[in-house]
């Protein structure tokens, strides 16, 4: 069984900042991996390398057994890259055209990817919208005429229109309120089960990752510190940083002062180990 995504030894630096260092994982068909870690831990940089928006300093990315070219030139290569991995951002306005109706945006993506027949495209647009729980009314709306949840569904439909092997979602539900968040999470679970699309789900929120992902990879200062089945990782976190992340979620009897102290301790230990200044 060919892996959807195979990532080995990804590294990215920005000047003296090591944003990502040594990230490796394999995503089986229909698999879902959570990338977790606090702000600045290298999640977005990893996601951007997966979709080709950043060029890794080292490491490799293969989709369906084929290495992703580090640089893409020309229309055919760009379309092939888009078909491999699609990104859904926290801000759906980044992937939707504010001037176009949602239906027109989807139609445009299908056209770009070689669907020539207008009637067939219209049918496919309806299918895509139905898949994300939107209908005719939403198809005729521009992004700002939709609710936040509807807008994010439209952005997901846009990504699905490309028929990617893998969907990378960078904090894609973080800005949604909890009930809408639940709907979008259900949608993602359906997409995975029904279409076999792999998910790389970036989130700082462990509760959300638990719901969507079989496995979670915890990043700390750009480095993977723990990568295990999500349920196990949450039940018995091994790395002190994973334990700290879990403890950082407010709960009854929670002591933010203690969390801050543990964080300082962890940073000090990291400095002593000499791994990173
Ligand atoms: P996360 O998504 O987990 O919050 P990021 O991947 O955005 O983390 O950032 C990881 C580190 O890389 C941070 O220290 C951030 O400041 C740095 N970084 C990210 N993008 C850039 C960039 N374009 N230029 C310089 N530094 C960057
Ligand atoms: Mg980020």
PDB file of N, CA, C and O in Angstrom, residues 86-88 92 95-96 102-103 105-107 109-110 124-135 149-164 167 169 184 187-188 191 197:
ATOM      1  N   UNK A  86      -3.383  19.954  -0.935  1.00  0.00           N
ATOM      2  CA  UNK A  86      -4.116  21.217  -0.853  1.00  0.00           C
ATOM      3  C   UNK A  86      -4.135  21.708   0.592  1.00  0.00           C
ATOM      4  O   UNK A  86      -4.170  20.913   1.519  1.00  0.00           O
ATOM      5  N   UNK A  87      -4.115  23.016   0.741  1.00  0.00           N
ATOM      6  CA  UNK A  87      -4.088  23.594   2.087  1.00  0.00           C
ATOM      7  C   UNK A  87      -5.405  24.311   2.380  1.00  0.00           C
ATOM      8  O   UNK A  87      -5.956  24.982   1.513  1.00  0.00           O
ATOM      9  N   UNK A  88      -5.871  24.154   3.607  1.00  0.00           N
ATOM     10  CA  UNK A  88      -7.007  24.939   4.095  1.00  0.00           C
ATOM     11  C   UNK A  88      -6.473  25.786   5.249  1.00  0.00           C
ATOM     12  O   UNK A  88      -5.884  25.261   6.192  1.00  0.00           O
ATOM     13  N   UNK A  92     -10.482  31.608   5.758  1.00  0.00           N
ATOM     14  CA  UNK A  92     -10.974  31.098   4.468  1.00  0.00           C
ATOM     15  C   UNK A  92     -10.876  32.129   3.337  1.00  0.00           C
ATOM     16  O   UNK A  92     -10.859  31.755   2.175  1.00  0.00           O
ATOM     17  N   UNK A  95      -8.337  31.518   0.555  1.00  0.00           N
ATOM     18  CA  UNK A  95      -8.492  30.616  -0.591  1.00  0.00           C
ATOM     19  C   UNK A  95      -9.741  30.894  -1.424  1.00  0.00           C
ATOM     20  O   UNK A  95      -9.971  30.242  -2.429  1.00  0.00           O
ATOM     21  N   UNK A  96     -10.544  31.883  -0.988  1.00  0.00           N
ATOM     22  CA  UNK A  96     -11.730  32.232  -1.768  1.00  0.00           C
ATOM     23  C   UNK A  96     -11.548  33.617  -2.367  1.00  0.00           C
ATOM     24  O   UNK A  96     -10.920  34.482  -1.762  1.00  0.00           O
ATOM     25  N   UNK A 102     -19.373  31.670  -4.461  1.00  0.00           N
ATOM     26  CA  UNK A 102     -18.732  30.395  -4.139  1.00  0.00           C
ATOM     27  C   UNK A 102     -18.852  29.432  -5.324  1.00  0.00           C
ATOM     28  O   UNK A 102     -17.892  28.744  -5.691  1.00  0.00           O
ATOM     29  N   UNK A 103     -20.029  29.436  -5.964  1.00  0.00           N
ATOM     30  CA  UNK A 103     -20.234  28.559  -7.123  1.00  0.00           C
ATOM     31  C   UNK A 103     -19.247  28.883  -8.242  1.00  0.00           C
ATOM     32  O   UNK A 103     -18.660  27.979  -8.845  1.00  0.00           O
ATOM     33  N   UNK A 105     -16.326  30.343  -7.943  1.00  0.00           N
ATOM     34  CA  UNK A 105     -14.969  29.953  -7.533  1.00  0.00           C
ATOM     35  C   UNK A 105     -14.738  28.468  -7.798  1.00  0.00           C
ATOM     36  O   UNK A 105     -13.727  28.078  -8.385  1.00  0.00           O
ATOM     37  N   UNK A 106     -15.690  27.653  -7.389  1.00  0.00           N
ATOM     38  CA  UNK A 106     -15.534  26.199  -7.589  1.00  0.00           C
ATOM     39  C   UNK A 106     -15.476  25.880  -9.084  1.00  0.00           C
ATOM     40  O   UNK A 106     -14.655  25.069  -9.528  1.00  0.00           O
ATOM     41  N   UNK A 107     -16.356  26.526  -9.843  1.00  0.00           N
ATOM     42  CA  UNK A 107     -16.375  26.299 -11.292  1.00  0.00           C
ATOM     43  C   UNK A 107     -15.014  26.652 -11.896  1.00  0.00           C
ATOM     44  O   UNK A 107     -14.491  25.915 -12.738  1.00  0.00           O
ATOM     45  N   UNK A 109     -12.069  26.597 -10.460  1.00  0.00           N
ATOM     46  CA  UNK A 109     -11.056  25.599 -10.094  1.00  0.00           C
ATOM     47  C   UNK A 109     -11.197  24.369 -10.988  1.00  0.00           C
ATOM     48  O   UNK A 109     -10.211  23.832 -11.499  1.00  0.00           O
ATOM     49  N   UNK A 110     -12.433  23.949 -11.214  1.00  0.00           N
ATOM     50  CA  UNK A 110     -12.660  22.763 -12.059  1.00  0.00           C
ATOM     51  C   UNK A 110     -12.169  23.030 -13.487  1.00  0.00           C
ATOM     52  O   UNK A 110     -11.534  22.185 -14.111  1.00  0.00           O
ATOM     53  N   UNK A 124     -20.812  18.895 -10.836  1.00  0.00           N
ATOM     54  CA  UNK A 124     -19.727  18.647  -9.879  1.00  0.00           C
ATOM     55  C   UNK A 124     -19.716  19.718  -8.775  1.00  0.00           C
ATOM     56  O   UNK A 124     -19.455  19.410  -7.605  1.00  0.00           O
ATOM     57  N   UNK A 125     -20.012  20.968  -9.156  1.00  0.00           N
ATOM     58  CA  UNK A 125     -20.082  22.045  -8.156  1.00  0.00           C
ATOM     59  C   UNK A 125     -21.164  21.720  -7.122  1.00  0.00           C
ATOM     60  O   UNK A 125     -20.935  21.840  -5.914  1.00  0.00           O
ATOM     61  N   UNK A 126     -22.317  21.260  -7.616  1.00  0.00           N
ATOM     62  CA  UNK A 126     -23.399  20.895  -6.681  1.00  0.00           C
ATOM     63  C   UNK A 126     -22.962  19.761  -5.752  1.00  0.00           C
ATOM     64  O   UNK A 126     -23.227  19.800  -4.552  1.00  0.00           O
ATOM     65  N   UNK A 127     -22.273  18.778  -6.335  1.00  0.00           N
ATOM     66  CA  UNK A 127     -21.793  17.648  -5.533  1.00  0.00           C
ATOM     67  C   UNK A 127     -20.830  18.097  -4.440  1.00  0.00           C
ATOM     68  O   UNK A 127     -20.915  17.669  -3.296  1.00  0.00           O
ATOM     69  N   UNK A 128     -19.879  18.941  -4.855  1.00  0.00           N
ATOM     70  CA  UNK A 128     -18.872  19.417  -3.902  1.00  0.00           C
ATOM     71  C   UNK A 128     -19.540  20.180  -2.764  1.00  0.00           C
ATOM     72  O   UNK A 128     -19.198  20.006  -1.590  1.00  0.00           O
ATOM     73  N   UNK A 129     -20.496  21.039  -3.126  1.00  0.00           N
ATOM     74  CA  UNK A 129     -21.188  21.823  -2.104  1.00  0.00           C
ATOM     75  C   UNK A 129     -21.975  20.905  -1.174  1.00  0.00           C
ATOM     76  O   UNK A 129     -21.952  21.078   0.048  1.00  0.00           O
ATOM     77  N   UNK A 130     -22.641  19.909  -1.767  1.00  0.00           N
ATOM     78  CA  UNK A 130     -23.415  18.979  -0.944  1.00  0.00           C
ATOM     79  C   UNK A 130     -22.481  18.240   0.019  1.00  0.00           C
ATOM     80  O   UNK A 130     -22.828  18.009   1.182  1.00  0.00           O
ATOM     81  N   UNK A 131     -21.309  17.912  -0.463  1.00  0.00           N
ATOM     82  CA  UNK A 131     -20.343  17.172   0.355  1.00  0.00           C
ATOM     83  C   UNK A 131     -19.965  17.951   1.622  1.00  0.00           C
ATOM     84  O   UNK A 131     -19.697  17.362   2.660  1.00  0.00           O
ATOM     85  N   UNK A 132     -19.931  19.273   1.508  1.00  0.00           N
ATOM     86  CA  UNK A 132     -19.578  20.080   2.682  1.00  0.00           C
ATOM     87  C   UNK A 132     -20.818  20.693   3.353  1.00  0.00           C
ATOM     88  O   UNK A 132     -20.714  21.588   4.188  1.00  0.00           O
ATOM     89  N   UNK A 133     -21.995  20.220   2.933  1.00  0.00           N
ATOM     90  CA  UNK A 133     -23.223  20.673   3.581  1.00  0.00           C
ATOM     91  C   UNK A 133     -23.700  22.051   3.154  1.00  0.00           C
ATOM     92  O   UNK A 133     -24.350  22.758   3.919  1.00  0.00           O
ATOM     93  N   UNK A 134     -23.360  22.453   1.941  1.00  0.00           N
ATOM     94  CA  UNK A 134     -23.853  23.725   1.415  1.00  0.00           C
ATOM     95  C   UNK A 134     -24.761  23.451   0.207  1.00  0.00           C
ATOM     96  O   UNK A 134     -24.671  22.395  -0.412  1.00  0.00           O
ATOM     97  N   UNK A 135     -25.615  24.437  -0.103  1.00  0.00           N
ATOM     98  CA  UNK A 135     -26.569  24.243  -1.216  1.00  0.00           C
ATOM     99  C   UNK A 135     -26.562  25.396  -2.193  1.00  0.00           C
ATOM    100  O   UNK A 135     -25.638  26.212  -2.217  1.00  0.00           O
ATOM    101  N   UNK A 149     -18.607  29.630   9.543  1.00  0.00           N
ATOM    102  CA  UNK A 149     -18.600  28.183   9.339  1.00  0.00           C
ATOM    103  C   UNK A 149     -18.861  27.815   7.886  1.00  0.00           C
ATOM    104  O   UNK A 149     -18.207  26.941   7.314  1.00  0.00           O
ATOM    105  N   UNK A 150     -19.827  28.528   7.286  1.00  0.00           N
ATOM    106  CA  UNK A 150     -20.129  28.276   5.872  1.00  0.00           C
ATOM    107  C   UNK A 150     -18.943  28.632   4.994  1.00  0.00           C
ATOM    108  O   UNK A 150     -18.625  27.938   4.034  1.00  0.00           O
ATOM    109  N   UNK A 151     -18.276  29.730   5.362  1.00  0.00           N
ATOM    110  CA  UNK A 151     -17.125  30.181   4.578  1.00  0.00           C
ATOM    111  C   UNK A 151     -16.007  29.131   4.638  1.00  0.00           C
ATOM    112  O   UNK A 151     -15.380  28.828   3.645  1.00  0.00           O
ATOM    113  N   UNK A 152     -15.794  28.573   5.817  1.00  0.00           N
ATOM    114  CA  UNK A 152     -14.733  27.572   5.936  1.00  0.00           C
ATOM    115  C   UNK A 152     -15.119  26.306   5.170  1.00  0.00           C
ATOM    116  O   UNK A 152     -14.277  25.669   4.539  1.00  0.00           O
ATOM    117  N   UNK A 153     -16.409  25.956   5.161  1.00  0.00           N
ATOM    118  CA  UNK A 153     -16.847  24.808   4.364  1.00  0.00           C
ATOM    119  C   UNK A 153     -16.613  25.071   2.887  1.00  0.00           C
ATOM    120  O   UNK A 153     -16.219  24.163   2.143  1.00  0.00           O
ATOM    121  N   UNK A 154     -16.887  26.309   2.465  1.00  0.00           N
ATOM    122  CA  UNK A 154     -16.667  26.659   1.052  1.00  0.00           C
ATOM    123  C   UNK A 154     -15.181  26.524   0.710  1.00  0.00           C
ATOM    124  O   UNK A 154     -14.816  26.035  -0.368  1.00  0.00           O
ATOM    125  N   UNK A 155     -14.324  26.944   1.633  1.00  0.00           N
ATOM    126  CA  UNK A 155     -12.872  26.820   1.398  1.00  0.00           C
ATOM    127  C   UNK A 155     -12.470  25.346   1.311  1.00  0.00           C
ATOM    128  O   UNK A 155     -11.627  24.971   0.490  1.00  0.00           O
ATOM    129  N   UNK A 156     -13.106  24.512   2.121  1.00  0.00           N
ATOM    130  CA  UNK A 156     -12.813  23.076   2.062  1.00  0.00           C
ATOM    131  C   UNK A 156     -13.305  22.501   0.725  1.00  0.00           C
ATOM    132  O   UNK A 156     -12.604  21.713   0.080  1.00  0.00           O
ATOM    133  N   UNK A 157     -14.487  22.933   0.296  1.00  0.00           N
ATOM    134  CA  UNK A 157     -15.003  22.468  -1.006  1.00  0.00           C
ATOM    135  C   UNK A 157     -14.056  22.873  -2.126  1.00  0.00           C
ATOM    136  O   UNK A 157     -13.804  22.106  -3.061  1.00  0.00           O
ATOM    137  N   UNK A 158     -13.509  24.066  -2.010  1.00  0.00           N
ATOM    138  CA  UNK A 158     -12.568  24.530  -3.029  1.00  0.00           C
ATOM    139  C   UNK A 158     -11.337  23.619  -3.082  1.00  0.00           C
ATOM    140  O   UNK A 158     -10.860  23.254  -4.146  1.00  0.00           O
ATOM    141  N   UNK A 159     -10.839  23.256  -1.925  1.00  0.00           N
ATOM    142  CA  UNK A 159      -9.686  22.349  -1.872  1.00  0.00           C
ATOM    143  C   UNK A 159     -10.053  20.978  -2.436  1.00  0.00           C
ATOM    144  O   UNK A 159      -9.288  20.368  -3.184  1.00  0.00           O
ATOM    145  N   UNK A 160     -11.258  20.498  -2.100  1.00  0.00           N
ATOM    146  CA  UNK A 160     -11.677  19.171  -2.574  1.00  0.00           C
ATOM    147  C   UNK A 160     -11.874  19.140  -4.089  1.00  0.00           C
ATOM    148  O   UNK A 160     -11.721  18.093  -4.721  1.00  0.00           O
ATOM    149  N   UNK A 161     -12.222  20.288  -4.672  1.00  0.00           N
ATOM    150  CA  UNK A 161     -12.457  20.369  -6.116  1.00  0.00           C
ATOM    151  C   UNK A 161     -11.232  19.926  -6.902  1.00  0.00           C
ATOM    152  O   UNK A 161     -11.332  19.438  -8.018  1.00  0.00           O
ATOM    153  N   UNK A 162     -10.072  20.098  -6.309  1.00  0.00           N
ATOM    154  CA  UNK A 162      -8.814  19.747  -6.960  1.00  0.00           C
ATOM    155  C   UNK A 162      -8.555  18.231  -6.878  1.00  0.00           C
ATOM    156  O   UNK A 162      -7.692  17.704  -7.561  1.00  0.00           O
ATOM    157  N   UNK A 163      -9.345  17.531  -6.062  1.00  0.00           N
ATOM    158  CA  UNK A 163      -9.163  16.100  -5.800  1.00  0.00           C
ATOM    159  C   UNK A 163      -7.748  15.782  -5.332  1.00  0.00           C
ATOM    160  O   UNK A 163      -7.024  14.997  -5.950  1.00  0.00           O
ATOM    161  N   UNK A 164      -7.365  16.411  -4.239  1.00  0.00           N
ATOM    162  CA  UNK A 164      -5.999  16.209  -3.741  1.00  0.00           C
ATOM    163  C   UNK A 164      -5.863  14.849  -3.052  1.00  0.00           C
ATOM    164  O   UNK A 164      -6.859  14.269  -2.611  1.00  0.00           O
ATOM    165  N   UNK A 167      -5.017  16.675   2.304  1.00  0.00           N
ATOM    166  CA  UNK A 167      -5.484  17.997   2.701  1.00  0.00           C
ATOM    167  C   UNK A 167      -4.702  18.409   3.945  1.00  0.00           C
ATOM    168  O   UNK A 167      -4.668  17.659   4.926  1.00  0.00           O
ATOM    169  N   UNK A 169      -4.604  21.090   6.859  1.00  0.00           N
ATOM    170  CA  UNK A 169      -5.474  22.108   7.459  1.00  0.00           C
ATOM    171  C   UNK A 169      -4.706  22.811   8.566  1.00  0.00           C
ATOM    172  O   UNK A 169      -4.325  22.180   9.555  1.00  0.00           O
ATOM    173  N   UNK A 184     -17.698  21.081  11.318  1.00  0.00           N
ATOM    174  CA  UNK A 184     -16.597  20.995  10.352  1.00  0.00           C
ATOM    175  C   UNK A 184     -15.730  19.769  10.655  1.00  0.00           C
ATOM    176  O   UNK A 184     -15.263  19.086   9.742  1.00  0.00           O
ATOM    177  N   UNK A 187     -17.390  16.847   9.240  1.00  0.00           N
ATOM    178  CA  UNK A 187     -17.199  16.887   7.789  1.00  0.00           C
ATOM    179  C   UNK A 187     -15.832  16.306   7.411  1.00  0.00           C
ATOM    180  O   UNK A 187     -15.715  15.497   6.485  1.00  0.00           O
ATOM    181  N   UNK A 188     -14.808  16.690   8.151  1.00  0.00           N
ATOM    182  CA  UNK A 188     -13.454  16.203   7.846  1.00  0.00           C
ATOM    183  C   UNK A 188     -13.360  14.688   8.026  1.00  0.00           C
ATOM    184  O   UNK A 188     -12.733  13.992   7.234  1.00  0.00           O
ATOM    185  N   UNK A 191     -14.955  13.107   4.996  1.00  0.00           N
ATOM    186  CA  UNK A 191     -14.104  13.241   3.811  1.00  0.00           C
ATOM    187  C   UNK A 191     -13.030  12.161   3.816  1.00  0.00           C
ATOM    188  O   UNK A 191     -12.739  11.517   2.815  1.00  0.00           O
ATOM    189  N   UNK A 197      -9.092  10.641   1.440  1.00  0.00           N
ATOM    190  CA  UNK A 197      -8.115  11.726   1.427  1.00  0.00           C
ATOM    191  C   UNK A 197      -7.387  11.752   2.775  1.00  0.00           C
ATOM    192  O   UNK A 197      -8.021  11.607   3.819  1.00  0.00           O
TER     193      UNK A 197
END
